[in-house]
CSV table of C-alpha atoms in Angstrom, one decimal:
chain,number,residue,atom,x,y,z
A,1,MET,CA,-33.8,-294.9,62.6
A,2,HIS,CA,-36.2,-292.3,63.9
A,3,ALA,CA,-33.5,-289.7,64.0
A,4,ARG,CA,-32.5,-290.4,60.4
A,5,LEU,CA,-36.1,-290.3,59.3
A,6,ARG,CA,-36.6,-286.8,60.8
A,7,ARG,CA,-33.4,-285.5,59.1
A,8,HIS,CA,-34.2,-286.9,55.6
A,9,PRO,CA,-37.2,-284.7,54.8
A,10,ALA,CA,-35.2,-281.7,55.8
A,11,ARG,CA,-32.6,-282.5,53.2
A,12,LEU,CA,-35.1,-283.2,50.5
A,13,ILE,CA,-37.1,-280.0,50.8
A,14,PRO,CA,-34.5,-277.6,49.2
A,15,ALA,CA,-34.0,-280.1,46.4
A,16,LEU,CA,-37.6,-280.4,45.7
A,17,ILE,CA,-38.0,-276.6,45.7
A,18,ALA,CA,-35.1,-276.2,43.3
A,19,ALA,CA,-36.6,-278.9,41.0
A,20,ALA,CA,-39.9,-277.2,41.1
A,21,ALA,CA,-38.3,-273.9,40.4
A,22,LEU,CA,-36.5,-275.4,37.5
A,23,MET,CA,-39.6,-276.9,36.0
A,24,THR,CA,-41.4,-273.5,36.4
A,25,ALA,CA,-38.6,-271.8,34.6
A,26,CYS,CA,-38.6,-274.3,31.8
A,27,GLY,CA,-42.3,-273.9,31.5
A,28,ALA,CA,-42.1,-270.1,31.2
A,29,GLY,CA,-39.4,-270.5,28.5
A,30,ALA,CA,-41.5,-272.8,26.5
A,31,ASP,CA,-44.5,-270.4,26.6
A,32,SER,CA,-42.3,-267.5,25.6
A,33,ALA,CA,-40.8,-269.4,22.7
A,34,LYS,CA,-44.3,-270.4,21.6
A,35,ALA,CA,-45.4,-266.8,21.7
A,36,ASP,CA,-42.4,-265.7,19.7
A,37,ARG,CA,-43.2,-268.4,17.1
A,38,SER,CA,-46.9,-267.5,16.9
A,39,ALA,CA,-46.8,-263.7,16.9
A,40,THR,CA,-47.1,-262.0,13.5
A,41,LYS,CA,-44.3,-259.7,12.6
A,42,VAL,CA,-45.6,-256.5,10.9
A,43,THR,CA,-43.2,-254.2,9.0
A,44,VAL,CA,-44.2,-250.7,7.8
A,45,THR,CA,-42.3,-248.8,5.1
A,46,PRO,CA,-41.3,-246.0,5.5
A,47,ALA,CA,-39.9,-247.0,8.8
A,48,ALA,CA,-41.6,-246.0,12.1
A,49,GLY,CA,-40.2,-242.9,13.6
A,50,SER,CA,-38.8,-241.5,10.3
A,51,LYS,CA,-38.7,-237.7,10.4
A,52,ALA,CA,-37.8,-237.3,6.7
A,53,ALA,CA,-39.1,-240.3,4.8
A,54,ALA,CA,-38.2,-240.1,1.1
A,55,LEU,CA,-40.7,-238.8,-1.4
A,56,GLY,CA,-42.0,-240.7,-4.4
A,57,SER,CA,-42.8,-244.0,-2.6
A,58,ARG,CA,-46.0,-245.7,-1.5
A,59,ILE,CA,-46.7,-246.9,2.0
A,60,ALA,CA,-46.1,-250.6,2.3
A,61,VAL,CA,-47.1,-253.0,5.1
A,62,ARG,CA,-45.8,-256.6,5.2
A,63,ALA,CA,-46.7,-259.4,7.6
A,64,THR,CA,-44.5,-262.4,8.4
A,65,GLY,CA,-45.8,-265.4,10.2
A,66,GLY,CA,-49.5,-264.5,9.7
A,67,GLN,CA,-51.9,-262.3,7.8
A,68,LEU,CA,-53.0,-258.7,8.0
A,69,THR,CA,-56.6,-258.4,9.0
A,70,SER,CA,-56.8,-254.6,8.9
A,71,VAL,CA,-54.7,-251.7,7.8
A,72,LYS,CA,-55.8,-248.1,8.4
A,73,VAL,CA,-53.7,-245.1,7.4
A,74,LYS,CA,-54.4,-241.4,8.1
A,75,ASP,CA,-52.5,-238.3,7.4
A,76,ASP,CA,-52.0,-235.3,9.7
A,77,LYS,CA,-55.3,-233.8,8.5
A,78,GLY,CA,-57.3,-236.9,9.3
A,79,ALA,CA,-57.8,-238.0,5.7
A,80,GLU,CA,-57.8,-241.7,5.2
A,81,ILE,CA,-55.3,-243.2,2.7
A,82,GLY,CA,-56.7,-246.0,0.6
A,83,GLY,CA,-54.7,-249.1,-0.4
A,84,ARG,CA,-54.9,-252.7,-1.6
A,85,LEU,CA,-54.4,-255.9,0.4
A,86,ALA,CA,-52.7,-258.7,-1.4
A,87,GLY,CA,-54.7,-261.9,-2.1
A,88,ASP,CA,-52.7,-263.9,0.5
A,89,GLY,CA,-53.2,-261.2,3.1
A,90,THR,CA,-49.5,-260.8,3.8
A,91,SER,CA,-49.0,-257.3,2.3
A,92,TRP,CA,-50.8,-254.0,1.8
A,93,THR,CA,-49.8,-251.1,-0.5
A,94,SER,CA,-51.2,-247.6,-0.6
A,95,ASP,CA,-53.0,-246.4,-3.7
A,96,ARG,CA,-51.1,-243.1,-3.6
A,97,LYS,CA,-47.5,-241.9,-3.1
A,98,VAL,CA,-46.7,-240.0,0.1
A,99,ARG,CA,-47.0,-236.2,0.1
A,100,PRO,CA,-44.2,-233.8,1.0
A,101,GLN,CA,-43.9,-232.8,4.7
A,102,THR,CA,-46.8,-234.9,5.9
A,103,ALA,CA,-47.2,-237.0,9.0
A,104,TYR,CA,-48.8,-240.4,8.6
A,105,THR,CA,-50.1,-242.9,11.2
A,106,VAL,CA,-50.5,-246.6,10.3
A,107,ARG,CA,-52.6,-248.8,12.4
A,108,THR,CA,-52.5,-252.5,11.7
A,109,GLU,CA,-54.2,-255.7,13.0
A,110,ALA,CA,-52.9,-259.2,12.2
A,111,GLU,CA,-53.6,-262.8,13.0
A,112,SER,CA,-50.8,-265.4,13.2
A,113,THR,CA,-50.8,-268.9,11.7
A,114,ASP,CA,-51.6,-270.1,15.3
A,115,GLY,CA,-54.6,-267.8,15.5
A,116,GLU,CA,-53.0,-265.2,17.8
A,117,LYS,CA,-54.3,-261.7,17.2
A,118,SER,CA,-52.2,-258.6,17.5
A,119,ALA,CA,-52.3,-254.8,16.8
A,120,ALA,CA,-49.7,-252.2,16.3
A,121,THR,CA,-49.3,-248.5,15.4
A,122,SER,CA,-46.5,-246.9,13.4
A,123,ALA,CA,-45.9,-243.2,12.5
A,124,PHE,CA,-43.6,-241.4,10.3
A,125,THR,CA,-43.1,-238.0,8.6
A,126,THR,CA,-42.0,-237.3,5.0
A,127,GLU,CA,-39.3,-234.9,3.9
A,128,ARG,CA,-39.9,-231.4,2.7
A,129,ALA,CA,-40.0,-230.8,-1.1
A,130,ASP,CA,-37.4,-228.4,-2.4
A,131,LYS,CA,-40.0,-227.0,-4.9
A,132,VAL,CA,-43.8,-227.5,-5.0
A,133,ASN,CA,-45.6,-227.4,-8.3
A,134,LYS,CA,-49.1,-225.9,-8.3
A,135,LEU,CA,-51.8,-225.6,-10.9
A,136,THR,CA,-54.5,-223.2,-12.1
A,137,ASN,CA,-57.6,-224.8,-13.5
A,138,THR,CA,-60.0,-223.3,-16.1
A,139,PRO,CA,-62.9,-223.2,-15.7
A,140,ALA,CA,-62.8,-222.3,-12.1
A,141,GLY,CA,-65.0,-224.4,-9.8
A,142,ALA,CA,-68.8,-224.0,-10.0
A,143,GLN,CA,-68.9,-222.0,-13.2
A,144,THR,CA,-71.5,-222.3,-15.9
A,145,VAL,CA,-69.7,-222.3,-19.3
A,146,GLY,CA,-70.4,-222.7,-23.0
A,147,THR,CA,-70.6,-226.0,-24.9
A,148,GLY,CA,-67.1,-225.6,-26.4
A,149,MET,CA,-65.3,-225.2,-23.1
A,150,PRO,CA,-62.1,-227.4,-22.7
A,151,ILE,CA,-60.7,-228.2,-19.2
A,152,SER,CA,-57.4,-226.4,-19.0
A,153,ILE,CA,-54.8,-227.0,-16.3
A,154,LEU,CA,-51.8,-224.6,-16.2
A,155,PHE,CA,-48.8,-225.6,-14.2
A,156,ASP,CA,-46.6,-223.2,-12.2
A,157,HIS,CA,-43.4,-225.0,-13.1
A,158,PRO,CA,-42.3,-227.2,-16.0
A,159,ILE,CA,-43.4,-230.8,-16.4
A,160,ALA,CA,-40.7,-233.2,-17.5
A,161,GLU,CA,-41.5,-235.3,-20.6
A,162,ASP,CA,-41.0,-238.6,-18.6
A,163,ARG,CA,-43.4,-237.5,-15.9
A,164,ARG,CA,-46.3,-236.6,-18.1
A,165,ALA,CA,-47.9,-240.0,-18.4
A,166,GLU,CA,-48.2,-240.5,-14.7
A,167,ILE,CA,-49.6,-237.0,-14.2
A,168,GLU,CA,-52.1,-237.6,-17.0
A,169,LYS,CA,-53.2,-240.9,-15.4
A,170,ALA,CA,-53.9,-239.1,-12.2
A,171,LEU,CA,-56.4,-236.7,-13.8
A,172,LYS,CA,-59.9,-238.0,-14.1
A,173,VAL,CA,-62.9,-236.4,-15.8
A,174,THR,CA,-66.5,-237.7,-15.3
A,175,SER,CA,-69.7,-236.2,-16.6
A,176,ARG,CA,-73.4,-236.7,-16.7
A,177,PRO,CA,-74.2,-237.6,-19.4
A,178,HIS,CA,-71.0,-239.4,-20.3
A,179,VAL,CA,-69.0,-237.5,-22.9
A,180,GLU,CA,-66.0,-238.9,-24.8
A,181,GLY,CA,-62.9,-236.8,-24.6
A,182,ALA,CA,-59.1,-236.8,-24.2
A,183,TRP,CA,-56.2,-235.0,-22.5
A,184,GLY,CA,-53.6,-233.3,-24.6
A,185,TRP,CA,-50.3,-231.5,-23.6
A,186,VAL,CA,-50.1,-227.9,-24.7
A,187,LYS,CA,-47.5,-225.1,-24.4
A,188,ASP,CA,-49.4,-222.1,-23.1
A,189,TYR,CA,-49.0,-218.6,-24.7
A,190,SER,CA,-47.2,-217.6,-21.5
A,191,GLY,CA,-44.6,-220.3,-22.2
A,192,LYS,CA,-45.8,-222.5,-19.3
A,193,ASP,CA,-46.7,-226.2,-19.6
A,194,ARG,CA,-50.4,-227.0,-19.8
A,195,ILE,CA,-52.7,-230.0,-20.2
A,196,ASP,CA,-56.2,-229.6,-21.6
A,197,TRP,CA,-59.1,-232.0,-21.9
A,198,ARG,CA,-61.5,-231.5,-24.8
A,199,PRO,CA,-64.6,-233.4,-25.7
A,200,LYS,CA,-64.6,-235.1,-29.0
A,201,GLU,CA,-67.6,-232.9,-30.0
A,202,HIS,CA,-69.2,-230.0,-28.1
A,203,TRP,CA,-70.7,-230.7,-24.7
A,204,PRO,CA,-74.4,-231.3,-24.6
A,205,ALA,CA,-76.2,-228.4,-22.9
A,206,GLY,CA,-76.8,-229.1,-19.3
A,207,THR,CA,-73.8,-231.5,-18.8
A,208,LYS,CA,-72.5,-231.7,-15.2
A,209,VAL,CA,-68.7,-232.2,-15.2
A,210,SER,CA,-66.4,-233.2,-12.4
A,211,VAL,CA,-62.6,-233.1,-12.5
A,212,LYS,CA,-60.4,-234.9,-9.9
A,213,GLY,CA,-56.6,-234.6,-9.9
A,214,GLY,CA,-54.9,-237.2,-7.6
A,215,LEU,CA,-51.5,-235.4,-7.9
A,216,ALA,CA,-50.3,-235.3,-4.3
A,217,GLY,CA,-46.9,-237.0,-4.0
A,218,ILE,CA,-46.2,-237.1,-7.7
A,219,ASP,CA,-42.8,-235.8,-8.9
A,220,SER,CA,-43.2,-233.4,-11.9
A,221,GLY,CA,-39.4,-233.5,-12.6
A,222,THR,CA,-37.4,-230.3,-12.5
A,223,GLY,CA,-40.7,-228.5,-11.6
A,224,GLY,CA,-40.8,-230.1,-8.2
A,225,TRP,CA,-43.5,-232.2,-6.4
A,226,PHE,CA,-47.2,-231.9,-6.1
A,227,ALA,CA,-48.3,-231.5,-2.5
A,228,ARG,CA,-52.1,-231.7,-2.8
A,229,ASP,CA,-55.0,-233.1,-4.8
A,230,TYR,CA,-57.4,-231.1,-6.8
A,231,ASP,CA,-61.2,-231.4,-7.2
A,232,PHE,CA,-63.5,-229.1,-9.1
A,233,SER,CA,-66.7,-229.2,-11.1
A,234,PHE,CA,-68.6,-227.0,-13.5
A,235,THR,CA,-71.9,-227.0,-15.5
A,236,VAL,CA,-72.4,-226.6,-19.2
A,237,GLY,CA,-75.0,-224.0,-20.1
A,238,ALA,CA,-77.1,-223.4,-23.2
A,239,ASP,CA,-75.6,-224.1,-26.6
A,240,HIS,CA,-74.7,-220.6,-27.8
A,241,ARG,CA,-72.3,-220.2,-30.7
A,242,ALA,CA,-71.5,-217.6,-33.3
A,243,VAL,CA,-70.2,-217.6,-36.9
A,244,ILE,CA,-68.4,-214.6,-38.5
A,245,ASP,CA,-68.6,-214.4,-42.3
A,246,VAL,CA,-65.8,-212.1,-43.2
A,247,PRO,CA,-66.8,-211.3,-46.8
A,248,SER,CA,-70.4,-210.3,-45.7
A,249,HIS,CA,-69.1,-208.3,-42.6
A,250,THR,CA,-71.6,-210.3,-40.4
A,251,LEU,CA,-71.7,-212.2,-37.1
A,252,THR,CA,-74.6,-214.6,-36.7
A,253,MET,CA,-75.6,-216.0,-33.3
A,254,TYR,CA,-76.9,-219.5,-33.0
A,255,GLU,CA,-78.8,-221.2,-30.2
A,256,ASP,CA,-79.2,-225.0,-30.4
A,257,GLY,CA,-78.2,-224.8,-34.0
A,258,LYS,CA,-80.8,-222.2,-35.0
A,259,ALA,CA,-79.9,-218.6,-36.0
A,260,VAL,CA,-81.3,-216.1,-33.5
A,261,GLY,CA,-79.8,-212.9,-34.7
A,262,THR,CA,-77.2,-211.2,-36.9
A,263,VAL,CA,-75.1,-208.1,-36.4
A,264,THR,CA,-72.8,-206.3,-38.9
A,265,GLY,CA,-69.2,-205.2,-38.2
A,266,SER,CA,-65.7,-205.0,-39.6
A,267,ALA,CA,-63.2,-207.9,-39.5
A,268,GLY,CA,-59.5,-207.7,-40.1
A,269,SER,CA,-58.1,-205.9,-43.1
A,270,PRO,CA,-56.2,-207.7,-45.9
A,271,GLN,CA,-53.0,-206.7,-44.2
A,272,ASP,CA,-54.2,-208.0,-40.7
A,273,PRO,CA,-56.8,-210.6,-41.5
A,274,THR,CA,-58.9,-212.1,-38.7
A,275,ARG,CA,-57.6,-215.6,-37.8
A,276,GLY,CA,-59.8,-218.4,-39.2
A,277,GLY,CA,-61.2,-221.6,-37.7
A,278,VAL,CA,-63.1,-222.2,-34.5
A,279,HIS,CA,-62.2,-220.1,-31.5
A,280,THR,CA,-63.2,-220.5,-27.9
A,281,VAL,CA,-64.3,-217.5,-25.8
A,282,ARG,CA,-61.6,-217.5,-23.1
A,283,SER,CA,-62.7,-214.4,-21.1
A,284,LYS,CA,-64.7,-211.2,-21.3
A,285,ASN,CA,-64.2,-207.6,-20.1
A,286,ALA,CA,-67.0,-205.0,-19.9
A,287,ALA,CA,-64.5,-202.1,-20.5
A,288,GLU,CA,-61.0,-202.2,-21.9
A,289,THR,CA,-58.3,-200.0,-23.4
A,290,MET,CA,-57.1,-201.1,-26.9
A,291,ASP,CA,-53.4,-200.7,-26.9
A,292,SER,CA,-51.7,-201.0,-30.3
A,293,SER,CA,-48.4,-202.0,-28.7
A,294,THR,CA,-49.8,-205.3,-27.4
A,295,ILE,CA,-50.2,-206.6,-31.0
A,296,GLY,CA,-47.0,-205.2,-32.6
A,297,HIS,CA,-48.3,-201.9,-33.9
A,298,GLY,CA,-46.2,-199.6,-31.6
A,299,ASP,CA,-48.0,-196.5,-30.3
A,300,GLU,CA,-50.4,-196.1,-33.2
A,301,TRP,CA,-53.5,-196.0,-31.0
A,302,MET,CA,-54.9,-196.2,-27.5
A,303,LEU,CA,-58.7,-196.5,-27.7
A,304,ASP,CA,-61.3,-197.2,-25.0
A,305,SER,CA,-63.7,-200.0,-25.9
A,306,LYS,CA,-66.7,-201.7,-24.2
A,307,TRP,CA,-68.1,-205.2,-24.2
A,308,VAL,CA,-64.9,-207.0,-25.1
A,309,THR,CA,-65.1,-210.7,-25.8
A,310,HIS,CA,-61.6,-212.3,-25.9
A,311,LEU,CA,-60.8,-215.1,-28.3
A,312,THR,CA,-57.1,-215.6,-28.7
A,313,ALA,CA,-54.4,-214.7,-26.2
A,314,SER,CA,-52.6,-212.8,-28.9
A,315,GLY,CA,-55.4,-210.3,-29.3
A,316,THR,CA,-58.3,-211.5,-31.5
A,317,PHE,CA,-61.4,-209.9,-29.8
A,318,LEU,CA,-65.0,-209.1,-30.5
A,319,HIS,CA,-65.6,-205.5,-29.2
A,320,SER,CA,-67.3,-202.2,-29.7
A,321,ALA,CA,-65.5,-199.9,-32.2
A,322,PRO,CA,-67.5,-196.6,-32.2
A,323,TRP,CA,-64.5,-194.8,-33.8
A,324,ASN,CA,-64.9,-197.0,-37.0
A,325,LYS,CA,-67.1,-195.3,-39.5
A,326,SER,CA,-67.0,-198.3,-42.0
A,327,LEU,CA,-68.7,-200.9,-39.8
A,328,GLY,CA,-70.6,-203.4,-41.9
A,329,VAL,CA,-69.0,-202.0,-45.1
A,330,VAL,CA,-65.3,-202.5,-45.1
A,331,ASN,CA,-63.1,-205.0,-43.2
A,332,ASN,CA,-60.4,-202.6,-41.9
A,333,SER,CA,-59.6,-203.7,-38.3
A,334,HIS,CA,-56.3,-205.1,-37.1
A,335,GLY,CA,-57.7,-208.6,-36.7
A,336,CYS,CA,-60.6,-208.1,-34.3
A,337,PHE,CA,-64.3,-207.9,-35.2
A,338,GLY,CA,-65.5,-204.5,-34.4
A,339,MET,CA,-69.2,-203.5,-33.9
A,340,THR,CA,-71.4,-200.7,-32.7
A,341,THR,CA,-71.5,-200.5,-28.9
A,342,ALA,CA,-75.1,-201.8,-28.8
A,343,ASP,CA,-74.3,-204.8,-31.0
A,344,ALA,CA,-71.1,-205.5,-29.0
A,345,LYS,CA,-73.2,-205.7,-25.9
A,346,ARG,CA,-75.6,-208.0,-27.5
A,347,VAL,CA,-72.9,-210.4,-28.6
A,348,TYR,CA,-71.1,-210.1,-25.2
A,349,ASP,CA,-74.3,-211.1,-23.4
A,350,PHE,CA,-75.1,-213.9,-25.7
A,351,LEU,CA,-71.7,-215.7,-25.7
A,352,PRO,CA,-70.6,-217.1,-22.4
A,353,VAL,CA,-67.0,-218.1,-21.6
A,354,GLY,CA,-66.5,-221.5,-23.3
A,355,SER,CA,-68.7,-220.8,-26.3
A,356,THR,CA,-67.3,-221.0,-29.8
A,357,VAL,CA,-66.9,-218.5,-32.6
A,358,GLU,CA,-66.1,-219.8,-36.1
A,359,VAL,CA,-64.5,-217.4,-38.6
A,360,LYS,CA,-65.2,-218.2,-42.2
A,361,GLY,CA,-64.0,-216.6,-45.4
A,362,THR,CA,-60.9,-215.0,-44.1
A,363,SER,CA,-57.7,-214.6,-46.1
A,364,SER,CA,-55.6,-215.5,-43.1
A,365,THR,CA,-53.5,-218.6,-43.6
A,366,THR,CA,-52.1,-218.5,-40.0
A,367,LYS,CA,-53.0,-221.6,-38.0
A,368,THR,CA,-53.7,-220.5,-34.4
A,369,ASP,CA,-51.7,-222.5,-31.9
A,370,VAL,CA,-53.7,-224.4,-29.4
A,371,GLY,CA,-52.0,-222.6,-26.5
A,372,ASN,CA,-52.9,-219.2,-27.9
A,373,GLY,CA,-56.0,-219.1,-25.7
A,374,LEU,CA,-58.3,-222.1,-25.4
A,375,GLU,CA,-57.9,-223.1,-29.0
A,376,VAL,CA,-58.5,-226.8,-28.8
A,377,TRP,CA,-61.0,-226.7,-31.8
A,378,GLN,CA,-58.3,-225.6,-34.2
A,379,GLU,CA,-57.3,-229.3,-34.5
A,380,THR,CA,-59.2,-232.4,-35.7
A,381,TRP,CA,-60.0,-235.1,-33.1
A,382,PRO,CA,-57.2,-237.4,-34.4
A,383,GLN,CA,-54.7,-234.6,-34.3
A,384,TRP,CA,-55.8,-233.8,-30.7
A,385,GLN,CA,-55.4,-237.4,-29.6
A,386,GLN,CA,-51.8,-237.3,-30.6
A,387,ARG,CA,-51.1,-234.8,-27.8
A,388,SER,CA,-51.8,-237.4,-25.1
A,389,ALA,CA,-48.7,-238.8,-23.3
A,390,LEU,CA,-50.6,-242.1,-23.2
A,391,LYS,CA,-51.2,-242.4,-26.9
């Protein structure tokens, strides 16, 4: 009996150890299974590790088995990418589409249905665009312009018809004070695509204007992709305008609606009448050579002029014409309004880029195309609104 009692514990010990080990193993498996059930699965699209994620998509984050508590996305320049979290907390979508050849880092935090918290980081890089579309904005940033100035955006490459609405939506104009206006699509005199924003009426003097173009990541069609956003601002100066009365050979300057001076000159001849309507001063040049070949008159003349104020892109200018001995008497120019050098300087100084010049009493029946300069005032407000891709 005593011998058997001494041997019995020896036989039981391995069994007990094995049983304990089995229970321990079962316990670990249960905890692991519980962890698998309680952990939130977070999926990021484009997929982590992508080296050439497709363009044209937004960044999407989805949680399974829980909710997202934080999503932070940055590009390779450190800029944060905004987005919207769904009401149920299970998905997040970026406000913007991904840009070409850009690296993004997505950091997420989530909480499972069992209250377990987790965090993860995902990174990917987008593909390179075959062609990048850029733009040139007028006015340039920080300029002070006249009260008739439109916002004009000229694109490097063509804009497909079916891409215009999205591009127009991405362009935002704000001003202090608020001014009503609208975007309109224009074919520039150069043949390139353009979109202009004009106020319904002239800007109030002193208006501060800001333009933001959230274009990065938008496909312009055959013209390629936009790779960056745009942000510029300008100020509207004093209300300076001019009116040319062709029959009386005069140009009268107005400030805040009051006449402040009149000069005499010569408008276009009956054969080349000055274009009518309201023109916008698009640029100015203190000295310029007038070349007849640029307006279809061959090599008839090559004359040096000063204080040149440009209206249309096709060659309607205000300028000095010291060679003309009939200033103020006969309208005999080739469409411009010529003046003495002193009067041309006076007009040049008075009219900033963006101010307007109305031509009255001309025999011209040619309607100036909006793209022939900054000719947005050639159309009525209802006509202009029809140019929007969102009409």
